[in-house]
Tab-separated table of C-alpha atoms in Angstrom:
chain	number	residue	atom	x	y	z
S	1	MET	CA	11.249	-5.603	0.239
S	2	ASN	CA	7.853	-7.406	-1.123
S	3	VAL	CA	6.658	-5.102	-3.845
S	4	SER	CA	6.802	-7.342	-7.099
S	5	HIS	CA	5.187	-5.128	-10.164
S	6	THR	CA	3.439	-6.678	-12.674
S	7	PRO	CA	1.534	-3.007	-13.255
S	8	ALA	CA	-1.432	-3.034	-15.515
S	9	ALA	CA	-2.076	-1.715	-18.974
S	10	GLY	CA	-1.673	2.012	-18.991
S	11	THR	CA	-1.019	1.967	-14.752
S	12	ASP	CA	2.210	4.425	-14.282
S	13	VAL	CA	4.281	2.922	-11.708
S	14	LEU	CA	7.270	3.241	-10.261
S	15	SER	CA	10.026	0.375	-10.132
S	16	THR	CA	10.306	-1.718	-7.623
S	17	THR	CA	13.956	-0.895	-7.004
S	18	LYS	CA	13.465	2.801	-6.972
S	19	ILE	CA	10.319	1.974	-4.667
S	20	SER	CA	12.726	-0.313	-2.161
S	21	ASN	CA	15.746	1.889	-2.245
S	22	GLY	CA	12.937	4.877	-1.410
S	23	LEU	CA	11.815	3.164	1.682
S	24	SER	CA	15.266	1.950	2.547
S	25	SER	CA	16.724	5.278	2.918
S	26	ALA	CA	13.561	6.538	4.535
S	27	ARG	CA	13.858	8.802	7.403
S	28	LEU	CA	11.208	11.815	6.984
S	29	TYR	CA	8.008	10.983	6.108
S	30	LEU	CA	5.107	13.494	6.179
S	31	CYS	CA	1.129	13.493	6.680
S	32	THR	CA	-0.846	16.217	5.417
S	33	ASP	CA	-4.281	17.118	4.879
S	34	ALA	CA	-5.423	19.264	2.214
S	35	ARG	CA	-4.720	22.189	3.300
S	36	LYS	CA	-8.022	23.488	2.425
S	37	ASP	CA	-7.918	26.592	4.762
S	38	ARG	CA	-4.669	28.003	3.059
S	39	GLY	CA	-5.011	26.717	-0.803
S	40	ASP	CA	-1.386	25.848	-1.198
S	41	PHE	CA	-1.331	21.654	-1.366
S	42	GLY	CA	1.188	21.786	-4.496
S	43	GLN	CA	3.323	24.986	-2.930
S	44	PHE	CA	3.703	22.956	0.702
S	45	VAL	CA	4.204	20.059	-0.709
S	46	ASP	CA	7.343	21.308	-3.005
S	47	ALA	CA	8.495	22.960	-0.399
S	48	ALA	CA	8.306	19.943	2.067
S	49	PHE	CA	10.292	17.558	-0.036
S	50	ALA	CA	12.734	20.563	-1.099
S	51	GLY	CA	13.419	20.345	2.840
S	52	GLY	CA	13.923	17.072	2.544
S	53	VAL	CA	10.791	15.067	3.197
S	54	ASP	CA	11.136	11.662	2.286
S	55	ILE	CA	7.335	10.336	1.878
S	56	ILE	CA	4.220	12.369	1.721
S	57	GLN	CA	0.722	10.920	2.473
S	58	LEU	CA	-2.478	12.884	1.633
S	59	ARG	CA	-4.808	12.041	4.715
S	60	ASP	CA	-7.579	14.083	4.697
S	61	LYS	CA	-11.333	12.340	5.908
S	62	THR	CA	-13.375	15.372	5.075
S	63	ILE	CA	-12.749	15.402	0.901
S	64	GLU	CA	-14.421	13.222	-1.588
S	65	ALA	CA	-12.378	10.840	-3.761
S	66	ALA	CA	-12.649	12.997	-6.907
S	67	GLU	CA	-10.947	16.071	-5.307
S	68	GLU	CA	-8.340	13.240	-3.489
S	69	LEU	CA	-7.886	11.870	-6.790
S	70	GLU	CA	-6.787	15.791	-8.367
S	71	LEU	CA	-4.518	16.163	-5.349
S	72	LEU	CA	-2.750	13.052	-5.709
S	73	ALA	CA	-1.753	13.492	-8.975
S	74	VAL	CA	-0.593	17.122	-8.023
S	75	LEU	CA	1.600	14.924	-5.141
S	76	LYS	CA	2.531	12.470	-8.125
S	77	GLU	CA	3.981	15.579	-9.988
S	78	THR	CA	5.806	16.537	-7.327
S	79	ALA	CA	7.274	13.961	-5.763
S	80	GLU	CA	8.759	12.415	-9.134
S	81	ARG	CA	10.093	15.613	-9.436
S	82	HIS	CA	11.963	15.363	-6.314
S	83	GLY	CA	12.712	11.832	-6.695
S	84	ARG	CA	10.729	11.230	-3.789
S	85	LEU	CA	7.752	8.647	-2.520
S	86	TRP	CA	4.209	9.866	-2.279
S	87	ALA	CA	1.569	7.277	-0.261
S	88	VAL	CA	-2.216	6.517	0.276
S	89	ASN	CA	-3.787	6.266	3.124
S	90	ASP	CA	-6.442	3.448	3.906
S	91	ARG	CA	-8.147	3.291	0.340
S	92	ALA	CA	-7.041	0.838	-2.054
S	93	ASP	CA	-9.113	1.916	-4.793
S	94	ILE	CA	-7.747	5.467	-4.615
S	95	ALA	CA	-3.789	3.844	-4.344
S	96	VAL	CA	-4.401	1.790	-7.275
S	97	LEU	CA	-6.572	4.909	-9.317
S	98	SER	CA	-3.792	7.148	-8.480
S	99	GLY	CA	-0.559	4.648	-8.962
S	100	ALA	CA	0.526	5.073	-5.517
S	101	PRO	CA	3.937	3.759	-4.830
S	102	VAL	CA	2.995	3.395	-1.182
S	103	PHE	CA	-0.074	2.486	0.659
S	104	HIS	CA	-0.438	2.586	4.623
S	105	ILE	CA	-3.007	0.711	6.384
S	106	GLY	CA	-4.432	0.742	10.292
S	107	GLN	CA	-4.942	-2.593	11.882
S	108	LYS	CA	-8.504	-2.037	11.595
S	109	ASP	CA	-8.231	-1.690	7.822
S	110	LEU	CA	-7.645	-3.646	4.816
S	111	PRO	CA	-5.759	-7.174	6.200
S	112	LEU	CA	-2.520	-7.179	4.447
S	113	ALA	CA	-3.294	-10.244	2.707
S	114	ALA	CA	-6.629	-8.476	0.645
S	115	ALA	CA	-4.462	-5.079	0.202
S	116	ARG	CA	-1.949	-7.267	-1.417
S	117	THR	CA	-4.262	-8.182	-3.947
S	118	LEU	CA	-5.804	-5.529	-4.791
S	119	LEU	CA	-3.126	-3.804	-5.444
S	120	ASN	CA	-1.778	-6.354	-7.813
S	121	GLY	CA	2.364	-6.479	-6.234
S	122	ASN	CA	2.140	-2.056	-7.489
S	123	ALA	CA	2.713	-0.452	-4.005
S	124	ALA	CA	4.747	-0.713	-0.854
S	125	ILE	CA	2.373	-1.423	2.138
S	126	GLY	CA	2.668	-0.083	5.348
S	127	LEU	CA	0.834	-0.316	8.732
S	128	SER	CA	0.420	1.056	12.203
S	129	SER	CA	1.015	-0.549	15.130
S	130	HIS	CA	-0.020	0.288	18.641
S	131	ALA	CA	1.447	-2.613	21.074
S	132	PRO	CA	3.962	-4.685	21.200
S	133	GLU	CA	2.412	-8.017	20.079
S	134	GLN	CA	1.358	-5.419	16.895
S	135	VAL	CA	5.353	-5.055	16.790
S	136	ASP	CA	6.038	-9.022	16.502
S	137	ALA	CA	3.096	-9.213	14.385
S	138	ALA	CA	4.266	-6.549	11.980
S	139	LEU	CA	8.111	-7.875	12.165
S	140	SER	CA	6.611	-11.848	10.869
S	141	ALA	CA	4.846	-10.166	8.308
S	142	ALA	CA	7.667	-8.923	6.926
S	143	SER	CA	9.047	-12.191	6.124
S	144	GLY	CA	5.919	-13.625	5.564
S	145	PRO	CA	3.793	-14.291	2.067
S	146	ALA	CA	2.006	-11.330	2.111
S	147	GLY	CA	4.864	-8.851	2.666
S	148	LEU	CA	4.975	-6.038	4.577
S	149	ASP	CA	7.297	-3.441	3.346
S	150	TYR	CA	7.224	-1.111	6.331
S	151	PHE	CA	5.334	-0.382	9.764
S	152	CYS	CA	4.707	2.408	12.167
S	153	VAL	CA	5.375	2.387	15.737
S	154	GLY	CA	2.855	5.138	18.167
S	155	PRO	CA	1.340	7.287	18.816
S	156	VAL	CA	4.614	8.048	21.036
S	157	TRP	CA	2.241	11.244	22.508
S	158	ALA	CA	-1.782	12.243	22.097
S	159	THR	CA	-2.462	14.014	19.074
S	160	PRO	CA	-5.580	15.487	17.341
S	161	THR	CA	-4.381	13.852	14.179
S	162	LYS	CA	-5.681	10.837	16.047
S	163	PRO	CA	-8.382	11.714	19.006
S	164	GLY	CA	-9.209	9.313	21.043
S	165	ARG	CA	-6.215	7.199	20.685
S	166	ALA	CA	-4.279	6.674	23.882
S	167	ALA	CA	-0.250	7.300	24.035
S	168	VAL	CA	2.153	4.680	23.775
S	169	GLY	CA	5.066	6.146	25.197
S	170	LEU	CA	8.334	6.261	24.527
S	171	GLU	CA	8.898	2.601	25.736
S	172	LEU	CA	7.046	0.725	22.936
S	173	VAL	CA	9.659	2.782	20.790
S	174	LYS	CA	12.392	1.245	22.717
S	175	TYR	CA	10.324	-2.381	22.395
S	176	ALA	CA	10.383	-1.739	18.998
S	177	ALA	CA	14.080	-1.060	18.616
S	178	ALA	CA	14.815	-3.829	20.113
S	179	ALA	CA	13.107	-6.038	19.145
S	180	ALA	CA	14.096	-5.391	15.120
S	181	SER	CA	17.406	-5.639	16.376
S	182	ALA	CA	16.567	-8.893	17.865
S	183	ALA	CA	15.042	-9.927	14.397
S	184	GLY	CA	17.720	-8.707	12.245
S	185	GLN	CA	20.263	-10.359	10.088
S	186	GLU	CA	24.409	-9.512	9.986
S	187	GLY	CA	24.540	-6.403	8.556
S	188	GLN	CA	21.040	-5.411	8.891
S	189	PRO	CA	20.222	-3.960	12.433
S	190	ASP	CA	16.444	-3.331	11.504
S	191	ALA	CA	15.450	-6.653	10.152
S	192	GLY	CA	16.036	-4.940	7.020
S	193	VAL	CA	11.561	-4.003	6.967
S	194	PRO	CA	11.857	0.219	7.676
S	195	TRP	CA	10.114	1.084	10.871
S	196	PHE	CA	9.000	4.382	11.886
S	197	ALA	CA	7.857	6.603	15.325
S	198	ILE	CA	4.811	8.335	14.536
S	199	GLY	CA	2.466	10.934	16.646
S	200	GLY	CA	3.653	14.297	18.139
S	201	ILE	CA	6.663	13.972	17.498
S	202	ASP	CA	8.339	17.804	16.692
S	203	HIS	CA	11.344	19.681	17.049
S	204	GLY	CA	11.015	19.776	21.136
S	205	ASN	CA	11.509	16.007	21.640
S	206	VAL	CA	12.180	14.388	18.645
S	207	GLU	CA	15.871	14.240	20.312
S	208	GLN	CA	13.831	11.855	23.054
S	209	VAL	CA	12.710	9.717	20.010
S	210	VAL	CA	15.860	8.793	18.463
S	211	GLU	CA	16.967	8.018	22.131
S	212	ALA	CA	14.797	4.947	22.075
S	213	GLY	CA	15.879	3.603	19.311
S	214	ALA	CA	13.675	5.561	16.235
S	215	ARG	CA	15.745	5.776	13.423
S	216	ARG	CA	12.763	7.067	11.432
S	217	ILE	CA	9.980	9.410	12.065
S	218	VAL	CA	6.394	10.324	10.648
S	219	VAL	CA	5.262	14.251	11.616
S	220	VAL	CA	2.269	15.947	11.234
S	221	ARG	CA	1.979	19.529	12.642
S	222	ALA	CA	5.919	19.798	13.091
S	223	ILE	CA	5.788	20.337	8.988
S	224	THR	CA	2.193	20.992	8.300
S	225	GLU	CA	1.820	24.286	11.075
S	226	ALA	CA	5.027	25.668	10.234
S	227	ASP	CA	5.794	28.501	8.775
S	228	ASP	CA	8.247	27.541	6.514
S	229	PRO	CA	8.065	23.731	5.880
S	230	SER	CA	11.263	23.311	4.183
S	231	ALA	CA	13.289	25.197	7.126
S	232	ALA	CA	10.805	22.802	9.446
S	233	ALA	CA	11.604	19.674	7.450
S	234	ALA	CA	15.548	19.896	7.270
S	235	SER	CA	15.650	20.582	11.177
S	236	LEU	CA	14.144	17.665	11.939
S	237	LEU	CA	16.473	15.718	9.853
S	238	ALA	CA	19.253	17.107	11.131
S	239	ALA	CA	18.205	16.260	14.566
S	240	LEU	CA	18.030	12.770	13.481
S	241	ASP	CA	21.129	12.631	12.192
S	242	ALA	CA	22.966	14.308	15.707
S	243	PRO	CA	25.987	12.379	16.656
S	244	GLY	CA	24.917	9.544	18.236
S	245	SER	CA	21.834	9.224	16.888
């Protein structure tokens, strides 16, 4: 884990150990919008964590910074109550101000080294990857001076949350599994850096992702559109933990 905490005065952040352990054991990562249409953000994230979600990221391009910070305060309190992690997407300023323990960037967002500098070592950083060379770069960056803490592989299937982004299919998941295994040391089959399959994963296809080699997944609609978010999360975890997974 490359998080190195030297908190700024007044900044309330989780310890390096807690973030590292939380990421290492994480299996189910959820991205959600602000749920403006339902007005139940607090209840929803509480139910998702109760069902076994390990990390929740607020990702909503339609809200302003002030509203995002308010919702992140709710997410933070709920995550801490459940002993789980929470994440900010794209905006390093929001991550710093909210004290987020996890920050996620895309290939066209802040460079990893710049993000690490801005966050001053106070958050784990994850990166999206969409091609074999990006997976290789992520694995290399995990042991580099800037330090990448996890990466995502996808979108496995086309998803409305990423319009215009071509699906990469299960082949990239298989590639990531093999590359991470090859880069790993004894006792670390995943090279010591967690990676997640993402994109269109739901209850009907999660077994395929597991068969391709993924042990961790990121989901959106499989939980955000569920009538019972807690049960939906528990069902996905059961699939990840099924015999042979």
